[in-house]
XYZ file of N, CA and C in Angstrom:
750
model
N 107.888 138.694 80.312
C 106.717 137.826 80.397
C 106.678 136.839 79.231
N 106.920 137.375 78.007
C 106.893 136.525 76.816
C 108.031 135.504 76.868
N 109.229 135.968 77.275
C 110.372 135.057 77.379
C 110.118 133.954 78.398
N 109.509 134.329 79.503
C 109.196 133.350 80.548
C 108.208 132.312 80.041
N 107.206 132.777 79.291
C 106.207 131.859 78.738
C 106.842 130.899 77.737
N 107.691 131.464 76.843
C 108.334 130.623 75.835
C 109.254 129.588 76.472
N 109.976 130.017 77.508
C 110.863 129.083 78.209
C 110.065 127.954 78.837
N 108.943 128.286 79.470
C 108.087 127.271 80.096
C 107.501 126.338 79.049
N 107.103 126.909 77.893
C 106.515 126.115 76.819
C 107.536 125.123 76.252
N 108.767 125.618 75.988
C 109.810 124.749 75.444
C 110.210 123.667 76.433
N 110.268 124.022 77.713
C 110.584 123.037 78.745
C 109.507 121.964 78.796
N 108.259 122.382 78.657
C 107.153 121.427 78.656
C 107.229 120.477 77.482
N 107.561 121.018 76.291
C 107.700 120.173 75.109
C 108.833 119.173 75.277
N 109.961 119.637 75.801
C 111.117 118.764 76.002
C 110.784 117.634 76.954
N 110.192 117.959 78.088
C 109.901 116.932 79.085
C 108.826 115.984 78.598
N 107.827 116.504 77.871
C 106.772 115.635 77.347
C 107.351 114.623 76.377
N 108.289 115.071 75.529
C 108.923 114.168 74.572
C 109.711 113.084 75.299
N 110.457 113.472 76.326
C 111.291 112.510 77.043
C 110.465 111.513 77.843
N 109.255 111.894 78.229
C 108.384 110.976 78.963
C 108.049 109.735 78.150
N 108.147 109.829 76.816
C 107.692 108.742 75.954
C 108.818 108.049 75.184
N 110.059 108.424 75.409
C 111.181 107.826 74.684
C 111.813 106.724 75.535
N 111.387 105.507 75.287
C 111.872 104.360 76.053
C 113.246 103.932 75.546
N 114.191 103.774 76.458
C 115.550 103.395 76.091
C 115.930 102.066 76.751
N 116.997 101.451 76.234
C 117.567 100.243 76.845
C 118.950 100.597 77.380
N 119.178 100.295 78.639
C 120.522 100.435 79.215
C 121.118 99.039 79.366
N 122.322 98.837 78.875
C 122.991 97.533 78.907
C 124.054 97.517 80.001
N 124.035 96.476 80.816
C 125.053 96.300 81.852
C 125.534 94.851 81.822
N 126.827 94.643 82.053
C 127.412 93.303 82.093
C 128.023 93.064 83.465
N 127.720 91.899 84.049
C 128.168 91.574 85.402
C 128.744 90.164 85.408
N 129.906 89.984 86.011
C 130.495 88.648 86.154
C 129.703 87.835 87.165
N 129.456 86.573 86.842
C 128.655 85.697 87.700
C 129.060 84.249 87.443
N 128.615 83.309 88.295
C 128.974 81.900 88.102
C 128.284 81.243 86.920
N 127.271 81.912 86.363
C 126.562 81.344 85.211
C 126.067 82.478 84.331
N 125.782 82.148 83.079
C 125.306 83.153 82.129
C 123.787 83.282 82.218
N 123.298 84.513 82.202
C 121.858 84.751 82.253
C 121.574 86.181 81.794
N 120.509 86.343 81.018
C 120.050 87.674 80.623
C 118.823 88.044 81.456
N 118.911 89.171 82.145
C 117.825 89.629 83.014
C 117.328 90.975 82.515
N 116.035 91.074 82.261
C 115.432 92.385 82.013
C 114.892 92.909 83.334
N 115.351 94.084 83.693
C 114.938 94.737 84.936
C 113.982 95.878 84.586
N 112.721 95.732 85.028
C 111.694 96.761 84.853
C 111.320 97.308 86.222
N 111.088 98.606 86.292
C 110.687 99.180 87.574
C 109.786 100.386 87.363
N 108.942 100.643 88.338
C 108.136 101.869 88.382
C 107.357 102.109 87.084
N 106.666 101.081 86.635
C 105.803 101.238 85.461
C 104.603 102.115 85.807
N 104.110 102.001 87.019
C 102.987 102.818 87.512
C 101.750 102.688 86.619
N 101.453 101.459 86.200
C 100.235 101.246 85.412
C 99.027 101.771 86.190
N 98.121 102.534 85.549
C 98.011 102.881 84.126
C 98.602 104.251 83.773
N 99.542 104.753 84.584
C 100.132 106.075 84.353
C 101.546 105.952 83.788
N 101.750 104.939 82.950
C 103.107 104.637 82.509
C 103.635 105.593 81.449
N 102.775 106.347 80.786
C 103.273 107.267 79.764
C 103.691 106.542 78.502
N 104.597 105.608 78.621
C 105.018 104.757 77.510
C 103.957 103.679 77.305
N 103.660 103.337 76.062
C 102.636 102.324 75.827
C 103.090 100.953 76.323
N 102.145 100.174 76.808
C 102.455 98.818 77.262
C 103.013 97.983 76.115
N 102.495 98.221 74.923
C 102.961 97.476 73.750
C 104.444 97.735 73.500
N 104.872 98.991 73.648
C 106.282 99.304 73.406
C 107.175 98.679 74.473
N 106.683 98.603 75.717
C 107.449 97.939 76.781
C 107.655 96.471 76.428
N 106.596 95.832 75.948
C 106.681 94.423 75.555
C 107.642 94.253 74.373
N 107.517 95.125 73.381
C 108.364 95.028 72.182
C 109.843 95.154 72.524
N 110.181 96.136 73.349
C 111.584 96.358 73.717
C 112.093 95.224 74.601
N 111.245 94.751 75.504
C 111.631 93.622 76.359
C 111.922 92.385 75.518
N 111.081 92.116 74.550
C 111.278 90.953 73.680
C 112.584 91.067 72.906
N 112.916 92.274 72.488
C 114.150 92.513 71.747
C 115.386 92.153 72.582
N 115.257 92.222 73.892
C 116.381 91.931 74.794
C 116.627 90.433 74.973
N 115.679 89.589 74.558
C 115.782 88.128 74.695
C 116.167 87.699 76.111
N 115.394 88.099 77.114
C 115.767 87.769 78.493
C 115.463 86.324 78.861
N 116.213 85.819 79.833
C 115.886 84.532 80.447
C 114.840 84.711 81.535
N 114.895 85.848 82.230
C 113.891 86.190 83.240
C 113.616 87.688 83.182
N 112.440 88.069 83.701
C 112.044 89.477 83.801
C 111.787 89.788 85.267
N 112.450 90.818 85.785
C 112.317 91.186 87.201
C 111.650 92.548 87.322
N 110.562 92.596 88.087
C 109.821 93.832 88.340
C 110.101 94.272 89.772
N 110.842 95.373 89.933
C 111.284 95.753 91.283
C 110.399 96.808 91.950
N 109.092 96.653 91.802
C 108.159 97.485 92.551
C 107.487 98.577 91.736
N 106.305 98.979 92.206
C 105.469 99.986 91.558
C 105.130 99.630 90.112
N 104.927 98.340 89.870
C 104.288 97.930 88.618
C 102.944 98.628 88.507
N 102.231 98.682 89.629
C 100.900 99.286 89.683
C 100.955 100.632 90.379
N 100.221 101.585 89.851
C 100.056 102.858 90.542
C 99.071 102.683 91.694
N 99.198 103.514 92.699
C 98.304 103.410 93.850
C 96.849 103.674 93.530
N 96.572 104.220 92.342
C 95.196 104.518 91.937
C 94.465 103.319 91.344
N 95.170 102.217 91.109
C 94.558 101.031 90.487
C 93.460 100.466 91.384
N 92.352 100.080 90.769
C 91.230 99.528 91.531
C 90.826 98.125 91.086
N 91.343 97.672 89.944
C 90.940 96.348 89.476
C 92.007 95.760 88.558
N 91.909 94.452 88.363
C 92.788 93.744 87.431
C 92.096 93.768 86.078
N 92.374 94.809 85.290
C 91.617 94.997 84.058
C 92.257 94.256 82.881
N 91.590 94.341 81.741
C 92.007 93.581 80.566
C 93.372 94.029 80.046
N 93.626 95.332 80.062
C 94.908 95.832 79.558
C 96.072 95.314 80.396
N 95.890 95.289 81.706
C 96.937 94.774 82.593
C 97.131 93.279 82.379
N 96.037 92.564 82.246
C 96.117 91.117 82.011
C 96.883 90.818 80.719
N 96.548 91.525 79.648
C 97.208 91.285 78.362
C 98.694 91.641 78.422
N 99.017 92.717 79.128
C 100.413 93.128 79.273
C 101.228 92.045 79.974
N 100.713 91.540 81.075
C 101.436 90.504 81.819
C 101.516 89.203 81.028
N 100.452 88.861 80.324
C 100.487 87.664 79.473
C 101.564 87.796 78.398
N 101.665 88.989 77.809
C 102.678 89.218 76.773
C 104.092 89.086 77.345
N 104.307 89.612 78.545
C 105.620 89.471 79.178
C 105.926 88.013 79.480
N 104.930 87.292 79.965
C 105.120 85.884 80.321
C 105.410 85.013 79.104
N 104.955 85.443 77.942
C 105.289 84.718 76.713
C 106.767 84.873 76.357
N 107.380 85.934 76.869
C 108.800 86.182 76.600
C 109.688 85.411 77.574
N 109.352 85.493 78.871
C 110.186 84.868 79.914
C 109.415 84.846 81.228
N 109.848 84.028 82.200
C 109.231 84.057 83.529
C 109.334 85.456 84.146
N 108.276 85.842 84.862
C 108.194 87.184 85.450
C 108.184 87.080 86.971
N 109.078 87.843 87.616
C 109.182 87.887 89.079
C 108.875 89.307 89.546
N 108.047 89.391 90.577
C 107.500 90.689 90.998
C 107.636 90.890 92.496
N 107.991 92.120 92.912
C 107.883 92.521 94.319
C 107.077 93.812 94.389
N 106.502 94.047 95.542
C 105.710 95.261 95.752
C 106.602 96.475 95.988
N 106.086 97.630 95.575
C 106.694 98.906 95.925
C 105.765 99.682 96.837
N 106.074 100.940 97.059
C 105.248 101.742 97.963
C 103.866 102.036 97.398
N 103.710 101.989 96.064
C 102.389 102.261 95.484
C 101.450 101.067 95.608
N 101.964 99.868 95.437
C 101.077 98.694 95.531
C 100.366 98.614 96.880
N 101.066 98.961 97.950
C 100.451 98.783 99.275
C 99.361 99.813 99.553
N 99.155 100.772 98.649
C 98.057 101.734 98.781
C 96.754 101.204 98.189
N 96.844 100.085 97.469
C 95.675 99.551 96.758
C 94.847 98.691 97.706
N 93.584 99.045 97.874
C 92.727 98.357 98.854
C 92.543 96.878 98.540
N 92.352 96.552 97.280
C 92.110 95.158 96.893
C 93.354 94.526 96.263
N 94.517 94.880 96.785
C 95.781 94.392 96.221
C 95.860 92.874 96.213
N 95.433 92.234 97.295
C 95.534 90.768 97.365
C 94.715 90.107 96.260
N 93.571 90.683 95.959
C 92.727 90.148 94.880
C 93.419 90.311 93.527
N 94.015 91.472 93.308
C 94.735 91.724 92.054
C 95.946 90.803 91.936
N 96.682 90.647 93.028
C 97.860 89.773 93.010
C 97.477 88.318 92.791
N 96.315 87.920 93.292
C 95.848 86.550 93.052
C 95.626 86.319 91.558
N 95.096 87.336 90.875
C 94.902 87.230 89.425
C 96.240 87.186 88.692
N 97.210 87.951 89.183
C 98.547 87.927 88.588
C 99.190 86.554 88.755
N 99.061 86.002 89.951
C 99.631 84.675 90.227
C 98.981 83.611 89.352
N 97.682 83.726 89.168
C 96.952 82.766 88.334
C 97.470 82.787 86.892
N 97.873 83.965 86.429
C 98.440 84.073 85.079
C 99.808 83.402 84.979
N 100.555 83.428 86.097
C 101.893 82.851 86.086
C 102.978 83.766 86.611
N 102.603 84.994 87.019
C 103.577 85.912 87.612
C 103.967 85.394 88.997
N 105.258 85.377 89.300
C 105.742 84.917 90.604
C 105.926 86.101 91.540
N 105.136 86.110 92.623
C 105.342 87.110 93.684
C 106.547 86.622 94.476
N 107.675 87.239 94.247
C 108.964 86.672 94.650
C 109.190 86.683 96.155
N 109.510 85.514 96.653
C 110.023 85.350 98.017
C 111.456 84.818 97.911
N 111.553 83.622 97.340
C 112.879 83.021 97.113
C 112.766 81.978 96.002
N 113.622 82.080 95.015
C 113.632 81.135 93.901
C 115.074 80.782 93.550
N 115.307 79.505 93.298
C 116.638 79.041 92.886
C 116.606 78.763 91.388
N 117.501 79.416 90.635
C 117.602 79.229 89.194
C 119.046 78.889 88.863
N 119.314 77.594 88.724
C 120.689 77.155 88.493
C 121.561 77.658 89.646
N 122.593 78.457 89.351
C 123.477 78.962 90.405
C 123.060 80.350 90.899
N 121.905 80.801 90.446
C 121.383 82.113 90.843
C 120.237 81.934 91.820
N 120.258 82.711 92.897
C 119.158 82.709 93.858
C 118.508 84.084 93.852
N 117.202 84.122 93.581
C 116.435 85.365 93.590
C 115.699 85.496 94.908
N 115.829 86.659 95.553
C 115.146 86.915 96.822
C 114.331 88.194 96.674
N 113.091 88.161 97.124
C 112.239 89.337 97.050
C 112.046 89.992 98.404
N 112.267 91.304 98.470
C 111.967 92.084 99.672
C 110.824 93.030 99.344
N 109.641 92.715 99.844
C 108.474 93.553 99.614
C 108.515 94.810 100.464
N 107.663 95.753 100.106
C 107.545 97.003 100.858
C 107.279 96.761 102.338
N 106.496 95.727 102.640
C 106.099 95.486 104.028
C 107.078 94.606 104.793
N 108.073 94.035 104.106
C 109.060 93.211 104.828
C 110.482 93.586 104.431
N 110.685 94.852 104.112
C 111.957 95.298 103.550
C 113.111 95.256 104.548
N 112.797 95.110 105.845
C 113.856 95.085 106.851
C 114.065 93.696 107.451
N 113.485 92.681 106.826
C 113.636 91.345 107.395
C 115.065 90.822 107.206
N 115.440 89.893 108.073
C 116.780 89.305 108.008
C 116.839 88.322 106.840
N 117.859 88.442 106.018
C 118.012 87.565 104.859
C 118.846 86.339 105.201
N 118.450 85.210 104.624
C 119.238 83.987 104.734
C 119.780 83.674 103.345
N 121.063 83.910 103.168
C 121.685 83.782 101.858
C 122.600 82.574 101.792
N 122.563 81.905 100.649
C 123.448 80.767 100.398
C 124.735 81.297 99.763
N 125.859 81.220 100.445
C 127.108 81.770 99.899
C 127.603 81.060 98.644
N 127.057 79.874 98.358
C 127.474 79.155 97.151
C 126.719 79.637 95.913
N 125.709 80.499 96.106
C 124.892 81.009 95.001
C 125.277 82.442 94.644
N 124.865 82.861 93.461
C 124.915 84.268 93.090
C 123.583 84.853 93.538
N 123.592 85.621 94.616
C 122.367 86.084 95.266
C 121.927 87.448 94.739
N 120.701 87.482 94.236
C 120.112 88.715 93.705
C 118.878 89.062 94.531
N 118.842 90.285 95.048
C 117.693 90.749 95.818
C 116.930 91.799 95.017
N 115.607 91.618 94.920
C 114.733 92.645 94.365
C 114.175 93.438 95.538
N 114.506 94.718 95.605
C 114.068 95.582 96.703
C 113.789 96.964 96.118
N 112.599 97.464 96.295
C 112.167 98.682 95.607
C 113.024 99.900 95.937
N 113.432 100.036 97.194
C 114.111 101.250 97.659
C 115.636 101.111 97.592
N 116.318 101.867 96.745
C 117.778 101.746 96.668
C 118.483 102.179 97.946
N 117.857 103.075 98.707
C 118.486 103.531 99.954
C 118.590 102.418 100.989
N 117.858 101.312 100.774
C 117.951 100.173 101.700
C 119.299 99.466 101.619
N 120.117 99.870 100.659
C 121.464 99.294 100.575
C 122.258 99.573 101.848
N 121.871 100.594 102.588
C 122.629 100.941 103.798
C 122.584 99.835 104.844
N 121.526 99.009 104.837
C 121.526 97.866 105.757
C 121.737 96.538 105.033
N 121.498 96.503 103.727
C 121.729 95.266 102.976
C 123.213 95.038 102.681
N 124.005 96.098 102.693
C 125.427 95.954 102.357
C 126.198 95.125 103.382
N 125.591 94.870 104.527
C 126.277 94.061 105.548
C 126.349 92.587 105.159
N 125.514 92.165 104.193
C 125.491 90.759 103.779
C 126.606 90.507 102.765
N 127.620 89.795 103.189
C 128.769 89.560 102.314
C 128.439 88.662 101.127
N 127.367 87.868 101.248
C 127.000 86.952 100.162
C 125.966 87.552 99.213
N 125.605 88.817 99.422
C 124.660 89.478 98.528
C 125.436 90.075 97.354
N 125.134 89.601 96.151
C 125.912 89.981 94.973
C 125.303 91.125 94.176
N 123.971 91.136 94.084
C 123.320 92.124 93.221
C 121.968 92.507 93.800
N 121.680 93.797 93.784
C 120.397 94.328 94.247
C 119.749 95.078 93.087
N 118.471 94.815 92.841
C 117.723 95.494 91.781
C 116.674 96.392 92.420
N 116.731 97.687 92.115
C 115.855 98.671 92.749
C 115.341 99.680 91.734
N 114.495 100.581 92.219
C 113.967 101.673 91.401
C 113.622 102.858 92.286
N 112.336 103.173 92.324
C 111.717 104.124 93.262
C 111.983 105.596 92.958
N 113.204 105.986 92.654
C 113.538 107.405 92.538
C 113.278 108.038 91.191
N 112.820 107.241 90.202
C 112.525 107.747 88.859
C 113.705 108.531 88.281
N 114.913 108.082 88.600
C 116.102 108.726 88.046
C 116.376 110.117 88.580
N 115.686 110.487 89.659
C 115.837 111.848 90.171
C 114.952 112.852 89.459
N 114.068 112.352 88.565
C 113.093 113.139 87.799
C 113.765 114.097 86.811
N 114.535 115.047 87.305
C 115.269 115.993 86.459
C 116.756 115.715 86.655
N 117.461 115.461 85.549
C 118.885 115.127 85.655
C 119.742 116.212 85.000
N 120.772 116.606 85.724
C 121.764 117.533 85.194
C 123.056 116.734 85.077
N 123.413 116.388 83.843
C 124.510 115.451 83.656
C 124.100 114.096 84.204
N 124.884 113.547 85.106
C 124.572 112.255 85.719
C 123.941 112.392 87.097
N 123.532 113.594 87.466
C 122.990 113.838 88.795
C 121.487 114.079 88.750
N 120.726 113.270 89.515
C 119.306 113.504 89.664
C 119.043 114.613 90.665
N 117.903 115.284 90.507
C 117.598 116.433 91.367
C 116.991 116.029 92.702
N 116.029 115.085 92.665
C 115.321 114.722 93.904
C 114.826 113.284 93.819
N 114.847 112.596 94.954
C 114.270 111.251 95.051
C 113.669 111.074 96.436
N 112.452 110.515 96.514
C 111.856 110.250 97.824
C 112.719 109.286 98.626
N 112.893 109.596 99.896
C 113.735 108.764 100.748
C 115.193 109.186 100.746
N 115.576 110.005 99.765
C 116.959 110.486 99.673
C 117.061 112.008 99.649
N 115.988 112.676 99.215
C 115.980 114.131 99.221
C 116.645 114.762 98.015
N 117.175 115.981 98.225
C 117.794 116.755 97.158
C 119.166 116.175 96.798
N 119.471 116.165 95.497
C 120.739 115.648 94.963
C 121.060 114.251 95.500
N 120.160 113.304 95.265
C 120.357 111.937 95.768
C 121.496 111.229 95.049
N 122.097 110.273 95.738
C 123.244 109.557 95.158
C 122.848 108.270 94.443
N 121.630 107.768 94.718
C 121.228 106.471 94.167
C 119.909 106.598 93.414
N 119.976 106.997 92.154
C 118.752 107.148 91.368
C 118.783 106.398 90.044
N 119.976 106.062 89.561
C 120.070 105.412 88.256
C 121.457 104.813 88.085
N 121.520 103.672 87.380
C 122.810 103.113 87.007
C 123.239 101.933 87.855
N 124.387 101.385 87.507
C 124.966 100.251 88.222
C 126.051 100.777 89.161
N 125.861 100.554 90.454
C 126.775 101.051 91.480
C 127.469 99.868 92.156
N 128.726 100.062 92.530
C 129.484 99.043 93.256
C 129.668 99.506 94.695
N 129.239 98.663 95.645
C 129.298 98.989 97.066
C 130.361 98.119 97.734
N 131.270 98.739 98.450
C 132.346 98.028 99.162
C 133.189 97.158 98.225
N 133.249 97.522 96.953
C 134.085 96.799 96.012
C 133.583 95.430 95.619
N 132.364 95.067 96.021
C 131.880 93.709 95.724
C 130.404 93.694 95.322
N 129.518 94.217 96.166
C 128.076 94.178 95.909
C 127.698 95.218 94.854
N 126.859 94.800 93.912
C 126.392 95.718 92.878
C 124.922 96.056 93.098
N 124.594 97.306 92.855
C 123.215 97.784 92.978
C 122.817 98.392 91.645
N 121.835 97.786 90.980
C 121.329 98.362 89.739
C 120.034 99.105 90.029
N 120.041 100.386 89.736
C 118.876 101.226 89.998
C 118.288 101.664 88.670
N 117.046 101.275 88.445
C 116.353 101.668 87.226
C 115.751 103.061 87.387
N 115.852 103.860 86.334
C 115.191 105.168 86.324
C 113.688 105.027 86.142
N 113.231 103.803 85.917
C 111.798 103.544 85.823
C 111.211 103.884 84.466
N 109.919 103.643 84.364
C 109.211 103.843 83.104
C 108.062 104.834 83.247
N 107.266 104.693 84.296
C 106.060 105.491 84.441
C 106.241 106.740 85.268
N 105.095 107.340 85.606
C 105.060 108.578 86.373
C 104.011 108.448 87.463
N 104.241 109.124 88.565
C 103.235 109.132 89.633
C 102.774 110.564 89.845
N 103.045 111.164 90.997
C 102.547 112.513 91.277
C 103.289 113.586 90.475
N 104.593 113.399 90.265
C 105.374 114.357 89.473
C 105.433 113.849 88.043
N 104.923 114.623 87.101
C 104.669 114.119 85.751
C 105.805 114.336 84.757
N 106.840 115.050 85.133
C 107.855 115.424 84.154
C 109.161 114.655 84.336
N 109.823 114.404 83.208
C 111.190 113.884 83.180
C 111.995 114.813 82.269
N 113.145 115.249 82.743
C 114.010 116.100 81.932
C 115.404 115.492 81.934
N 115.948 115.277 80.717
C 117.240 114.591 80.556
C 117.210 113.238 81.267
N 116.087 112.558 81.154
C 115.853 111.372 81.991
C 114.828 110.467 81.321
N 115.266 109.736 80.309
C 114.343 108.888 79.558
C 113.865 107.700 80.392
N 112.617 107.258 80.200
C 112.187 105.972 80.768
C 113.112 104.877 80.250
N 113.391 103.874 81.087
C 114.363 102.877 80.653
C 113.980 101.452 81.028
N 114.432 100.544 80.168
C 114.481 99.116 80.452
C 115.960 98.765 80.589
N 116.298 97.978 81.595
C 117.698 97.613 81.802
C 117.899 96.141 81.445
N 118.864 95.881 80.579
C 119.256 94.513 80.254
C 120.556 94.208 80.987
N 120.465 93.307 81.945
C 121.630 92.879 82.716
C 122.111 91.542 82.171
N 123.343 91.512 81.710
C 123.918 90.270 81.194
C 124.861 89.699 82.243
N 124.463 88.590 82.833
C 125.371 87.879 83.721
C 126.276 87.024 82.847
N 127.577 87.210 82.993
C 128.557 86.521 82.159
C 129.381 85.595 83.035
N 129.469 84.336 82.629
C 130.228 83.348 83.400
C 131.697 83.746 83.466
N 132.169 83.967 84.675
C 133.547 84.439 84.866
C 134.565 83.307 84.835
N 134.084 82.058 84.790
C 135.016 80.922 84.808
C 135.513 80.596 83.402
């Protein structure tokens, strides 16, 4: 009984500590132009665990050209566009342009359109399609995640899509170069490089974290996320910000 209690207590301490240790993962990708992208996912405001200030500080340290939010910026419990959220987004916008798509939590919010209107007024781009030099950003929201994409083969095409498992139908697009996703929170509990569980993928999921190459060409970057939703623990699974460096291959 005592051993069981001590084991549970130590496990709780370990996971609580890891919930608050924000890390940066660096990835380099060949592209037609140079660009630094900070990829944030699954912040789950106001249940982020990590302070908003620390997210801003680490993001600023990355010196990004753009900031991409691949869903679940907001937890489904959010009811208003409050001052803390406003200040957080303003701070990010002072660093770089911010592009946002919805995840499964945003669509649970009754007054989401009102909140998004306030975000847009600040300067956050609810991403549909944006051309940035030789890079094209495309947003797939939770409610239109299966729509047909129109991609320009002359561009480096990046899709923001919350669910990494959607790669099973997105991989058919030969002109799709990079997909930015989250959703699985890194599998919550990681043993080595393997996550334990992810919604939409089940036990021992294959797509929870890291940069994956599909069919030898398309890359999928999956963020382990920052915040927490219904499951509150992370073990061997730090919250992360991903810095993607697009490097001109010419």
